[in-house]
């Protein structure tokens, strides 16, 4: 059934339900208003019971829902939510822990996490045996019980119908704009870059930015901080201590310089953070911690200066 017909059918159902709700009110049966009140002649007519559940089954069928969900082309990343409790669900039932972080660090939570990951591995074995093709990326145990997989539309539908699966959620897909968009707004004259009179410069601080990438060669990041919080050894220590950091890169890859001690592309899983299509991340990083001699306001001679120019990124 084509999507246009499905939408038309859904619209008809909505109209029917709205009509039924007005006609019937709260009860499942009603009477037409007296003819005298309507300025018409005639007798009272009883409207029989309407089974709304049956209407839903007839018009809002699984066929409509499945056609909308599994109609994409190629492969897409999905989160497959499995039945069973996550660590957070277990934490809410636990006792003796100050907060969720304390629970996650406990032996009880680590044992529960290992058990969930074993179930995820068993689930993947079942998919292999069933001939469902997929690419595995992550296991989620903390806030939800599920896996991140890349599947085709057909295999995505097969996943949703498997026993033990409570939901399949698709990632959004966006096309790269074909037309370059320009912004003629002069934000520099608003004074947002003017940090004159502000004593705090971000000394000894590291700011994390999750965005579209960073042009680390830009002149705004060429001035090194005078009091850096992280050096290369500190970055290596933190990477080694981060049990949830699944990077296929070493400290030599992610450490650019004293200004940018750590940069990683979590989407492509590599240390190349140079932006491919958008300078938004570089712009944000410049507002946060950039500094250069570039004049941004010819009227005042104001040069480019971020809010915390001494901070690291």
PDB file of C-alpha atoms in Angstrom:
ATOM      1  CA  UNK A   1       0.000   0.000   0.000  1.00  0.00           C
ATOM      2  CA  UNK A   2       1.471   3.397  -0.945  1.00  0.00           C
ATOM      3  CA  UNK A   3       2.250   5.978   1.729  1.00  0.00           C
ATOM      4  CA  UNK A   4      -0.227   8.503   0.256  1.00  0.00           C
ATOM      5  CA  UNK A   5      -3.060   5.960   0.586  1.00  0.00           C
ATOM      6  CA  UNK A   6      -1.950   5.070   4.093  1.00  0.00           C
ATOM      7  CA  UNK A   7      -1.978   8.728   5.136  1.00  0.00           C
ATOM      8  CA  UNK A   8      -5.395   9.211   3.538  1.00  0.00           C
ATOM      9  CA  UNK A   9      -6.678   6.187   5.437  1.00  0.00           C
ATOM     10  CA  UNK A  10      -5.224   7.504   8.695  1.00  0.00           C
ATOM     11  CA  UNK A  11      -6.843  10.930   8.079  1.00  0.00           C
ATOM     12  CA  UNK A  12     -10.196   9.273   7.474  1.00  0.00           C
ATOM     13  CA  UNK A  13      -9.857   7.380  10.737  1.00  0.00           C
ATOM     14  CA  UNK A  14      -9.085  10.576  12.658  1.00  0.00           C
ATOM     15  CA  UNK A  15     -12.129  12.276  11.136  1.00  0.00           C
ATOM     16  CA  UNK A  16     -14.314   9.305  12.032  1.00  0.00           C
ATOM     17  CA  UNK A  17     -13.065   9.250  15.616  1.00  0.00           C
ATOM     18  CA  UNK A  18     -13.571  13.008  16.010  1.00  0.00           C
ATOM     19  CA  UNK A  19     -17.113  12.664  14.686  1.00  0.00           C
ATOM     20  CA  UNK A  20     -17.775   9.760  17.045  1.00  0.00           C
ATOM     21  CA  UNK A  21     -16.440  11.664  20.053  1.00  0.00           C
ATOM     22  CA  UNK A  22     -18.679  14.655  19.329  1.00  0.00           C
ATOM     23  CA  UNK A  23     -21.690  12.500  18.674  1.00  0.00           C
ATOM     24  CA  UNK A  24     -21.268  10.118  21.544  1.00  0.00           C
ATOM     25  CA  UNK A  25     -19.568  12.210  24.217  1.00  0.00           C
ATOM     26  CA  UNK A  26     -18.300  10.078  27.085  1.00  0.00           C
ATOM     27  CA  UNK A  27     -20.801   7.258  26.676  1.00  0.00           C
ATOM     28  CA  UNK A  28     -20.675   4.666  23.961  1.00  0.00           C
ATOM     29  CA  UNK A  29     -24.304   5.329  22.991  1.00  0.00           C
ATOM     30  CA  UNK A  30     -26.429   8.471  22.768  1.00  0.00           C
ATOM     31  CA  UNK A  31     -29.636   9.987  21.379  1.00  0.00           C
ATOM     32  CA  UNK A  32     -30.063  12.570  18.634  1.00  0.00           C
ATOM     33  CA  UNK A  33     -31.328  15.901  20.018  1.00  0.00           C
ATOM     34  CA  UNK A  34     -35.082  16.509  19.956  1.00  0.00           C
ATOM     35  CA  UNK A  35     -36.396  17.591  16.595  1.00  0.00           C
ATOM     36  CA  UNK A  36     -37.951  20.747  18.081  1.00  0.00           C
ATOM     37  CA  UNK A  37     -34.550  21.864  19.307  1.00  0.00           C
ATOM     38  CA  UNK A  38     -33.137  21.441  15.828  1.00  0.00           C
ATOM     39  CA  UNK A  39     -36.017  23.175  14.125  1.00  0.00           C
ATOM     40  CA  UNK A  40     -36.872  19.952  12.316  1.00  0.00           C
ATOM     41  CA  UNK A  41     -39.635  17.382  12.461  1.00  0.00           C
ATOM     42  CA  UNK A  42     -38.976  13.771  13.246  1.00  0.00           C
ATOM     43  CA  UNK A  43     -38.615  11.188  15.969  1.00  0.00           C
ATOM     44  CA  UNK A  44     -35.760  10.429  18.397  1.00  0.00           C
ATOM     45  CA  UNK A  45     -33.296   8.002  16.925  1.00  0.00           C
ATOM     46  CA  UNK A  46     -31.111   5.789  19.063  1.00  0.00           C
ATOM     47  CA  UNK A  47     -27.485   5.395  17.986  1.00  0.00           C
ATOM     48  CA  UNK A  48     -26.161   1.938  18.718  1.00  0.00           C
ATOM     49  CA  UNK A  49     -22.904   1.073  20.486  1.00  0.00           C
ATOM     50  CA  UNK A  50     -19.710   1.795  18.585  1.00  0.00           C
ATOM     51  CA  UNK A  51     -16.714  -0.442  19.185  1.00  0.00           C
ATOM     52  CA  UNK A  52     -13.761   1.949  18.926  1.00  0.00           C
ATOM     53  CA  UNK A  53     -11.276  -0.844  19.523  1.00  0.00           C
ATOM     54  CA  UNK A  54     -12.580  -2.631  16.462  1.00  0.00           C
ATOM     55  CA  UNK A  55     -12.215   0.579  14.422  1.00  0.00           C
ATOM     56  CA  UNK A  56      -8.602   0.885  15.505  1.00  0.00           C
ATOM     57  CA  UNK A  57      -7.910  -2.698  14.494  1.00  0.00           C
ATOM     58  CA  UNK A  58      -9.593  -2.186  11.140  1.00  0.00           C
ATOM     59  CA  UNK A  59      -7.932   1.082  10.108  1.00  0.00           C
ATOM     60  CA  UNK A  60      -4.861   1.641  12.285  1.00  0.00           C
ATOM     61  CA  UNK A  61      -3.382  -1.698  11.366  1.00  0.00           C
ATOM     62  CA  UNK A  62       0.107  -3.071  11.841  1.00  0.00           C
ATOM     63  CA  UNK A  63       0.534  -2.779   8.093  1.00  0.00           C
ATOM     64  CA  UNK A  64       0.332   1.019   8.330  1.00  0.00           C
ATOM     65  CA  UNK A  65       2.810   1.226  11.169  1.00  0.00           C
ATOM     66  CA  UNK A  66       5.280  -1.225   9.667  1.00  0.00           C
ATOM     67  CA  UNK A  67       5.182   0.509   6.280  1.00  0.00           C
ATOM     68  CA  UNK A  68       6.150   3.796   7.902  1.00  0.00           C
ATOM     69  CA  UNK A  69       8.903   2.365  10.110  1.00  0.00           C
ATOM     70  CA  UNK A  70      10.675  -0.013   7.745  1.00  0.00           C
ATOM     71  CA  UNK A  71      10.611   1.784   4.397  1.00  0.00           C
ATOM     72  CA  UNK A  72      14.150   3.211   4.286  1.00  0.00           C
ATOM     73  CA  UNK A  73      16.820   2.234   1.786  1.00  0.00           C
ATOM     74  CA  UNK A  74      20.276   0.936   2.667  1.00  0.00           C
ATOM     75  CA  UNK A  75      21.444   0.331   6.229  1.00  0.00           C
ATOM     76  CA  UNK A  76      20.718   2.460   9.299  1.00  0.00           C
ATOM     77  CA  UNK A  77      21.874   2.532  12.889  1.00  0.00           C
ATOM     78  CA  UNK A  78      19.229   1.401  15.345  1.00  0.00           C
ATOM     79  CA  UNK A  79      19.024   0.917  19.084  1.00  0.00           C
ATOM     80  CA  UNK A  80      17.452  -2.419  19.920  1.00  0.00           C
ATOM     81  CA  UNK A  81      15.908  -2.270  23.380  1.00  0.00           C
ATOM     82  CA  UNK A  82      15.633  -5.648  25.068  1.00  0.00           C
ATOM     83  CA  UNK A  83      13.303  -6.770  27.798  1.00  0.00           C
ATOM     84  CA  UNK A  84      14.864  -6.693  31.236  1.00  0.00           C
ATOM     85  CA  UNK A  85      16.166  -4.102  33.659  1.00  0.00           C
ATOM     86  CA  UNK A  86      19.037  -1.665  33.167  1.00  0.00           C
ATOM     87  CA  UNK A  87      21.542  -0.733  35.859  1.00  0.00           C
ATOM     88  CA  UNK A  88      19.476   2.327  36.714  1.00  0.00           C
ATOM     89  CA  UNK A  89      16.366   0.175  37.160  1.00  0.00           C
ATOM     90  CA  UNK A  90      18.321  -2.077  39.513  1.00  0.00           C
ATOM     91  CA  UNK A  91      19.719   0.930  41.378  1.00  0.00           C
ATOM     92  CA  UNK A  92      16.205   2.182  42.167  1.00  0.00           C
ATOM     93  CA  UNK A  93      15.533  -1.144  43.900  1.00  0.00           C
ATOM     94  CA  UNK A  94      18.850  -1.210  45.750  1.00  0.00           C
ATOM     95  CA  UNK A  95      19.721   0.081  49.199  1.00  0.00           C
ATOM     96  CA  UNK A  96      22.809   1.476  50.868  1.00  0.00           C
ATOM     97  CA  UNK A  97      24.166   3.642  48.029  1.00  0.00           C
ATOM     98  CA  UNK A  98      24.548   7.411  48.249  1.00  0.00           C
ATOM     99  CA  UNK A  99      23.744   7.957  44.578  1.00  0.00           C
ATOM    100  CA  UNK A 100      23.723   6.275  41.191  1.00  0.00           C
ATOM    101  CA  UNK A 101      27.448   6.880  40.663  1.00  0.00           C
ATOM    102  CA  UNK A 102      28.228   5.047  43.889  1.00  0.00           C
ATOM    103  CA  UNK A 103      26.051   2.160  42.798  1.00  0.00           C
ATOM    104  CA  UNK A 104      27.746   1.926  39.377  1.00  0.00           C
ATOM    105  CA  UNK A 105      31.135   1.689  41.072  1.00  0.00           C
ATOM    106  CA  UNK A 106      30.011  -1.165  43.323  1.00  0.00           C
ATOM    107  CA  UNK A 107      30.695  -4.863  42.823  1.00  0.00           C
ATOM    108  CA  UNK A 108      26.942  -5.456  42.681  1.00  0.00           C
ATOM    109  CA  UNK A 109      26.586  -3.148  39.682  1.00  0.00           C
ATOM    110  CA  UNK A 110      29.661  -4.544  37.935  1.00  0.00           C
ATOM    111  CA  UNK A 111      28.261  -8.060  38.269  1.00  0.00           C
ATOM    112  CA  UNK A 112      24.900  -6.900  36.895  1.00  0.00           C
ATOM    113  CA  UNK A 113      26.636  -5.127  34.010  1.00  0.00           C
ATOM    114  CA  UNK A 114      28.579  -8.284  33.123  1.00  0.00           C
ATOM    115  CA  UNK A 115      25.364 -10.316  33.199  1.00  0.00           C
ATOM    116  CA  UNK A 116      23.634  -7.861  30.841  1.00  0.00           C
ATOM    117  CA  UNK A 117      26.565  -7.935  28.423  1.00  0.00           C
ATOM    118  CA  UNK A 118      26.465 -11.740  28.428  1.00  0.00           C
ATOM    119  CA  UNK A 119      22.779 -11.601  27.495  1.00  0.00           C
ATOM    120  CA  UNK A 120      23.616  -9.142  24.714  1.00  0.00           C
ATOM    121  CA  UNK A 121      26.264 -11.524  23.379  1.00  0.00           C
ATOM    122  CA  UNK A 122      23.746 -14.385  23.479  1.00  0.00           C
ATOM    123  CA  UNK A 123      21.222 -12.216  21.624  1.00  0.00           C
ATOM    124  CA  UNK A 124      23.780 -11.503  18.894  1.00  0.00           C
ATOM    125  CA  UNK A 125      24.455 -15.225  18.594  1.00  0.00           C
ATOM    126  CA  UNK A 126      20.726 -15.744  18.066  1.00  0.00           C
ATOM    127  CA  UNK A 127      20.729 -13.127  15.300  1.00  0.00           C
ATOM    128  CA  UNK A 128      23.652 -14.868  13.612  1.00  0.00           C
ATOM    129  CA  UNK A 129      21.853 -18.199  13.777  1.00  0.00           C
ATOM    130  CA  UNK A 130      18.684 -16.629  12.349  1.00  0.00           C
ATOM    131  CA  UNK A 131      20.593 -15.167   9.400  1.00  0.00           C
ATOM    132  CA  UNK A 132      19.967 -11.533  10.394  1.00  0.00           C
ATOM    133  CA  UNK A 133      22.795  -9.382   9.056  1.00  0.00           C
ATOM    134  CA  UNK A 134      24.042  -6.562  11.273  1.00  0.00           C
ATOM    135  CA  UNK A 135      27.039  -4.495  12.343  1.00  0.00           C
ATOM    136  CA  UNK A 136      27.518  -4.290  16.100  1.00  0.00           C
ATOM    137  CA  UNK A 137      28.664  -1.067  17.763  1.00  0.00           C
ATOM    138  CA  UNK A 138      27.703  -0.770  21.460  1.00  0.00           C
ATOM    139  CA  UNK A 139      25.985  -2.489  24.347  1.00  0.00           C
ATOM    140  CA  UNK A 140      23.889  -0.213  26.556  1.00  0.00           C
ATOM    141  CA  UNK A 141      23.541  -1.228  30.178  1.00  0.00           C
ATOM    142  CA  UNK A 142      23.500   1.942  32.295  1.00  0.00           C
ATOM    143  CA  UNK A 143      20.214   3.696  31.492  1.00  0.00           C
ATOM    144  CA  UNK A 144      18.703   1.177  29.121  1.00  0.00           C
ATOM    145  CA  UNK A 145      19.112  -2.479  28.245  1.00  0.00           C
ATOM    146  CA  UNK A 146      19.960  -2.691  24.573  1.00  0.00           C
ATOM    147  CA  UNK A 147      22.422  -2.677  21.690  1.00  0.00           C
ATOM    148  CA  UNK A 148      23.376  -0.370  18.833  1.00  0.00           C
ATOM    149  CA  UNK A 149      23.282  -2.204  15.503  1.00  0.00           C
ATOM    150  CA  UNK A 150      23.415  -1.216  11.845  1.00  0.00           C
ATOM    151  CA  UNK A 151      20.791  -3.091   9.838  1.00  0.00           C
ATOM    152  CA  UNK A 152      18.783  -3.002   6.627  1.00  0.00           C
ATOM    153  CA  UNK A 153      15.051  -2.279   6.607  1.00  0.00           C
ATOM    154  CA  UNK A 154      14.200  -5.960   6.228  1.00  0.00           C
ATOM    155  CA  UNK A 155      16.473  -7.022   9.086  1.00  0.00           C
ATOM    156  CA  UNK A 156      15.221  -4.107  11.189  1.00  0.00           C
ATOM    157  CA  UNK A 157      11.687  -5.407  10.796  1.00  0.00           C
ATOM    158  CA  UNK A 158      12.843  -8.926  11.671  1.00  0.00           C
ATOM    159  CA  UNK A 159      14.499  -7.540  14.812  1.00  0.00           C
ATOM    160  CA  UNK A 160      11.307  -5.814  15.940  1.00  0.00           C
ATOM    161  CA  UNK A 161       9.384  -9.097  15.741  1.00  0.00           C
ATOM    162  CA  UNK A 162      11.853 -11.169  17.742  1.00  0.00           C
ATOM    163  CA  UNK A 163      10.945 -12.456  21.177  1.00  0.00           C
ATOM    164  CA  UNK A 164      12.622 -10.471  23.932  1.00  0.00           C
ATOM    165  CA  UNK A 165      12.800  -7.224  21.915  1.00  0.00           C
ATOM    166  CA  UNK A 166      10.732  -4.419  23.415  1.00  0.00           C
ATOM    167  CA  UNK A 167      11.544  -1.766  20.811  1.00  0.00           C
ATOM    168  CA  UNK A 168      13.637  -0.775  17.794  1.00  0.00           C
ATOM    169  CA  UNK A 169      14.558   2.913  17.529  1.00  0.00           C
ATOM    170  CA  UNK A 170      16.095   4.426  14.409  1.00  0.00           C
ATOM    171  CA  UNK A 171      18.707   7.152  14.242  1.00  0.00           C
ATOM    172  CA  UNK A 172      17.847  10.232  12.256  1.00  0.00           C
ATOM    173  CA  UNK A 173      19.424  10.680   8.837  1.00  0.00           C
ATOM    174  CA  UNK A 174      20.149  14.128   7.385  1.00  0.00           C
ATOM    175  CA  UNK A 175      21.311  15.072   3.912  1.00  0.00           C
ATOM    176  CA  UNK A 176      24.209  17.502   3.510  1.00  0.00           C
ATOM    177  CA  UNK A 177      22.811  20.853   2.266  1.00  0.00           C
ATOM    178  CA  UNK A 178      23.486  21.358  -1.430  1.00  0.00           C
ATOM    179  CA  UNK A 179      23.176  25.141  -1.202  1.00  0.00           C
ATOM    180  CA  UNK A 180      25.646  27.105   0.904  1.00  0.00           C
ATOM    181  CA  UNK A 181      23.842  29.273   3.451  1.00  0.00           C
ATOM    182  CA  UNK A 182      25.337  32.647   4.358  1.00  0.00           C
ATOM    183  CA  UNK A 183      24.680  34.631   7.506  1.00  0.00           C
ATOM    184  CA  UNK A 184      25.065  38.369   7.075  1.00  0.00           C
ATOM    185  CA  UNK A 185      24.356  39.172  10.714  1.00  0.00           C
ATOM    186  CA  UNK A 186      27.227  41.127  12.299  1.00  0.00           C
ATOM    187  CA  UNK A 187      27.344  39.495  15.717  1.00  0.00           C
ATOM    188  CA  UNK A 188      30.673  41.104  16.585  1.00  0.00           C
ATOM    189  CA  UNK A 189      29.152  44.541  17.029  1.00  0.00           C
ATOM    190  CA  UNK A 190      26.826  43.190  19.716  1.00  0.00           C
ATOM    191  CA  UNK A 191      29.739  43.008  22.155  1.00  0.00           C
ATOM    192  CA  UNK A 192      29.516  39.292  22.870  1.00  0.00           C
ATOM    193  CA  UNK A 193      33.263  38.958  22.262  1.00  0.00           C
ATOM    194  CA  UNK A 194      34.147  41.894  24.476  1.00  0.00           C
ATOM    195  CA  UNK A 195      35.677  40.436  27.637  1.00  0.00           C
ATOM    196  CA  UNK A 196      37.228  43.741  28.754  1.00  0.00           C
ATOM    197  CA  UNK A 197      37.154  44.117  32.515  1.00  0.00           C
ATOM    198  CA  UNK A 198      36.553  40.410  33.159  1.00  0.00           C
ATOM    199  CA  UNK A 199      39.377  39.090  35.323  1.00  0.00           C
ATOM    200  CA  UNK A 200      38.600  35.418  34.769  1.00  0.00           C
ATOM    201  CA  UNK A 201      40.338  34.095  31.648  1.00  0.00           C
ATOM    202  CA  UNK A 202      39.889  30.346  32.091  1.00  0.00           C
ATOM    203  CA  UNK A 203      43.314  29.618  33.566  1.00  0.00           C
ATOM    204  CA  UNK A 204      43.787  25.999  34.577  1.00  0.00           C
ATOM    205  CA  UNK A 205      40.480  24.908  33.022  1.00  0.00           C
ATOM    206  CA  UNK A 206      39.634  22.405  30.283  1.00  0.00           C
ATOM    207  CA  UNK A 207      36.394  22.899  28.308  1.00  0.00           C
ATOM    208  CA  UNK A 208      34.727  19.958  26.530  1.00  0.00           C
ATOM    209  CA  UNK A 209      32.884  20.665  23.277  1.00  0.00           C
ATOM    210  CA  UNK A 210      30.863  18.087  21.366  1.00  0.00           C
ATOM    211  CA  UNK A 211      30.148  19.515  17.923  1.00  0.00           C
ATOM    212  CA  UNK A 212      30.902  19.200  14.192  1.00  0.00           C
ATOM    213  CA  UNK A 213      34.690  19.174  14.536  1.00  0.00           C
ATOM    214  CA  UNK A 214      37.584  21.599  15.075  1.00  0.00           C
ATOM    215  CA  UNK A 215      39.942  23.381  12.709  1.00  0.00           C
ATOM    216  CA  UNK A 216      42.932  23.113  15.020  1.00  0.00           C
ATOM    217  CA  UNK A 217      45.071  25.006  12.491  1.00  0.00           C
ATOM    218  CA  UNK A 218      42.984  28.171  12.878  1.00  0.00           C
ATOM    219  CA  UNK A 219      44.846  31.215  14.199  1.00  0.00           C
ATOM    220  CA  UNK A 220      42.321  31.521  17.045  1.00  0.00           C
ATOM    221  CA  UNK A 221      43.897  28.450  18.659  1.00  0.00           C
ATOM    222  CA  UNK A 222      47.552  29.302  17.970  1.00  0.00           C
ATOM    223  CA  UNK A 223      48.114  31.057  21.319  1.00  0.00           C
ATOM    224  CA  UNK A 224      49.025  28.478  23.950  1.00  0.00           C
ATOM    225  CA  UNK A 225      47.670  28.855  27.509  1.00  0.00           C
ATOM    226  CA  UNK A 226      50.058  30.096  30.192  1.00  0.00           C
ATOM    227  CA  UNK A 227      48.773  27.720  32.898  1.00  0.00           C
ATOM    228  CA  UNK A 228      47.534  24.534  31.220  1.00  0.00           C
ATOM    229  CA  UNK A 229      45.707  21.993  33.375  1.00  0.00           C
ATOM    230  CA  UNK A 230      46.494  18.989  31.140  1.00  0.00           C
ATOM    231  CA  UNK A 231      49.776  18.030  29.587  1.00  0.00           C
ATOM    232  CA  UNK A 232      50.361  14.987  27.404  1.00  0.00           C
ATOM    233  CA  UNK A 233      51.128  12.747  30.386  1.00  0.00           C
ATOM    234  CA  UNK A 234      47.879  13.759  32.097  1.00  0.00           C
ATOM    235  CA  UNK A 235      45.874  12.967  28.967  1.00  0.00           C
ATOM    236  CA  UNK A 236      47.523   9.532  28.739  1.00  0.00           C
ATOM    237  CA  UNK A 237      46.705   8.873  32.409  1.00  0.00           C
ATOM    238  CA  UNK A 238      43.058   9.839  31.981  1.00  0.00           C
ATOM    239  CA  UNK A 239      42.674   7.725  28.839  1.00  0.00           C
ATOM    240  CA  UNK A 240      44.088   4.693  30.627  1.00  0.00           C
ATOM    241  CA  UNK A 241      41.742   5.227  33.594  1.00  0.00           C
ATOM    242  CA  UNK A 242      38.601   5.698  31.478  1.00  0.00           C
ATOM    243  CA  UNK A 243      37.115   2.204  31.267  1.00  0.00           C
ATOM    244  CA  UNK A 244      34.274   3.383  29.018  1.00  0.00           C
ATOM    245  CA  UNK A 245      36.537   5.069  26.443  1.00  0.00           C
ATOM    246  CA  UNK A 246      36.563   2.689  23.496  1.00  0.00           C
ATOM    247  CA  UNK A 247      38.855   4.745  21.264  1.00  0.00           C
ATOM    248  CA  UNK A 248      41.021   3.098  18.657  1.00  0.00           C
ATOM    249  CA  UNK A 249      43.670   5.765  19.175  1.00  0.00           C
ATOM    250  CA  UNK A 250      46.595   6.521  21.457  1.00  0.00           C
ATOM    251  CA  UNK A 251      47.651   9.694  23.232  1.00  0.00           C
ATOM    252  CA  UNK A 252      49.905  10.680  20.318  1.00  0.00           C
ATOM    253  CA  UNK A 253      46.829  10.704  18.084  1.00  0.00           C
ATOM    254  CA  UNK A 254      44.475  12.732  20.288  1.00  0.00           C
ATOM    255  CA  UNK A 255      46.957  15.221  21.794  1.00  0.00           C
ATOM    256  CA  UNK A 256      47.386  18.107  19.338  1.00  0.00           C
ATOM    257  CA  UNK A 257      49.095  20.754  21.481  1.00  0.00           C
ATOM    258  CA  UNK A 258      48.824  22.575  24.778  1.00  0.00           C
ATOM    259  CA  UNK A 259      45.741  24.442  23.541  1.00  0.00           C
ATOM    260  CA  UNK A 260      43.982  21.296  22.280  1.00  0.00           C
ATOM    261  CA  UNK A 261      45.212  18.475  24.529  1.00  0.00           C
ATOM    262  CA  UNK A 262      42.448  16.083  23.488  1.00  0.00           C
ATOM    263  CA  UNK A 263      40.369  15.783  20.314  1.00  0.00           C
ATOM    264  CA  UNK A 264      38.495  12.735  19.044  1.00  0.00           C
ATOM    265  CA  UNK A 265      35.836  12.007  16.432  1.00  0.00           C
ATOM    266  CA  UNK A 266      33.289   9.844  18.260  1.00  0.00           C
ATOM    267  CA  UNK A 267      31.112   9.513  15.155  1.00  0.00           C
ATOM    268  CA  UNK A 268      33.784   8.093  12.834  1.00  0.00           C
ATOM    269  CA  UNK A 269      35.818   6.604  15.700  1.00  0.00           C
ATOM    270  CA  UNK A 270      39.143   8.192  14.806  1.00  0.00           C
ATOM    271  CA  UNK A 271      41.299  11.111  15.914  1.00  0.00           C
ATOM    272  CA  UNK A 272      40.724  13.201  12.788  1.00  0.00           C
ATOM    273  CA  UNK A 273      38.481  16.032  14.011  1.00  0.00           C
ATOM    274  CA  UNK A 274      39.047  18.426  11.110  1.00  0.00           C
ATOM    275  CA  UNK A 275      35.522  19.437   9.967  1.00  0.00           C
ATOM    276  CA  UNK A 276      34.259  18.039   6.682  1.00  0.00           C
ATOM    277  CA  UNK A 277      31.199  20.180   5.970  1.00  0.00           C
ATOM    278  CA  UNK A 278      30.441  22.591   8.830  1.00  0.00           C
ATOM    279  CA  UNK A 279      32.535  25.127  10.742  1.00  0.00           C
ATOM    280  CA  UNK A 280      30.033  25.299  13.595  1.00  0.00           C
ATOM    281  CA  UNK A 281      32.268  23.412  16.034  1.00  0.00           C
ATOM    282  CA  UNK A 282      35.233  25.661  15.256  1.00  0.00           C
ATOM    283  CA  UNK A 283      33.027  28.723  15.721  1.00  0.00           C
ATOM    284  CA  UNK A 284      31.817  27.506  19.122  1.00  0.00           C
ATOM    285  CA  UNK A 285      35.353  26.643  20.220  1.00  0.00           C
ATOM    286  CA  UNK A 286      36.504  30.119  19.207  1.00  0.00           C
ATOM    287  CA  UNK A 287      33.766  31.787  21.240  1.00  0.00           C
ATOM    288  CA  UNK A 288      34.739  29.664  24.225  1.00  0.00           C
ATOM    289  CA  UNK A 289      38.538  29.841  24.217  1.00  0.00           C
ATOM    290  CA  UNK A 290      39.838  31.511  21.041  1.00  0.00           C
ATOM    291  CA  UNK A 291      42.317  34.386  20.827  1.00  0.00           C
ATOM    292  CA  UNK A 292      43.940  36.184  17.882  1.00  0.00           C
ATOM    293  CA  UNK A 293      44.901  39.611  16.595  1.00  0.00           C
ATOM    294  CA  UNK A 294      42.096  39.592  14.029  1.00  0.00           C
ATOM    295  CA  UNK A 295      40.047  42.804  14.275  1.00  0.00           C
ATOM    296  CA  UNK A 296      36.369  41.942  14.656  1.00  0.00           C
ATOM    297  CA  UNK A 297      35.074  45.493  15.146  1.00  0.00           C
ATOM    298  CA  UNK A 298      36.685  48.176  13.021  1.00  0.00           C
ATOM    299  CA  UNK A 299      34.867  50.920  14.913  1.00  0.00           C
ATOM    300  CA  UNK A 300      36.443  50.029  18.254  1.00  0.00           C
ATOM    301  CA  UNK A 301      39.531  48.130  17.116  1.00  0.00           C
ATOM    302  CA  UNK A 302      38.371  45.125  19.143  1.00  0.00           C
ATOM    303  CA  UNK A 303      40.293  41.960  18.332  1.00  0.00           C
ATOM    304  CA  UNK A 304      39.042  38.401  18.468  1.00  0.00           C
ATOM    305  CA  UNK A 305      38.938  37.133  22.058  1.00  0.00           C
ATOM    306  CA  UNK A 306      36.910  34.236  23.414  1.00  0.00           C
ATOM    307  CA  UNK A 307      35.194  34.217  26.786  1.00  0.00           C
ATOM    308  CA  UNK A 308      37.956  32.092  28.386  1.00  0.00           C
ATOM    309  CA  UNK A 309      41.036  32.504  26.142  1.00  0.00           C
ATOM    310  CA  UNK A 310      43.375  30.779  28.624  1.00  0.00           C
ATOM    311  CA  UNK A 311      41.281  27.595  28.771  1.00  0.00           C
ATOM    312  CA  UNK A 312      42.213  24.378  26.994  1.00  0.00           C
ATOM    313  CA  UNK A 313      39.933  22.517  24.593  1.00  0.00           C
TER     314      UNK A 313
END
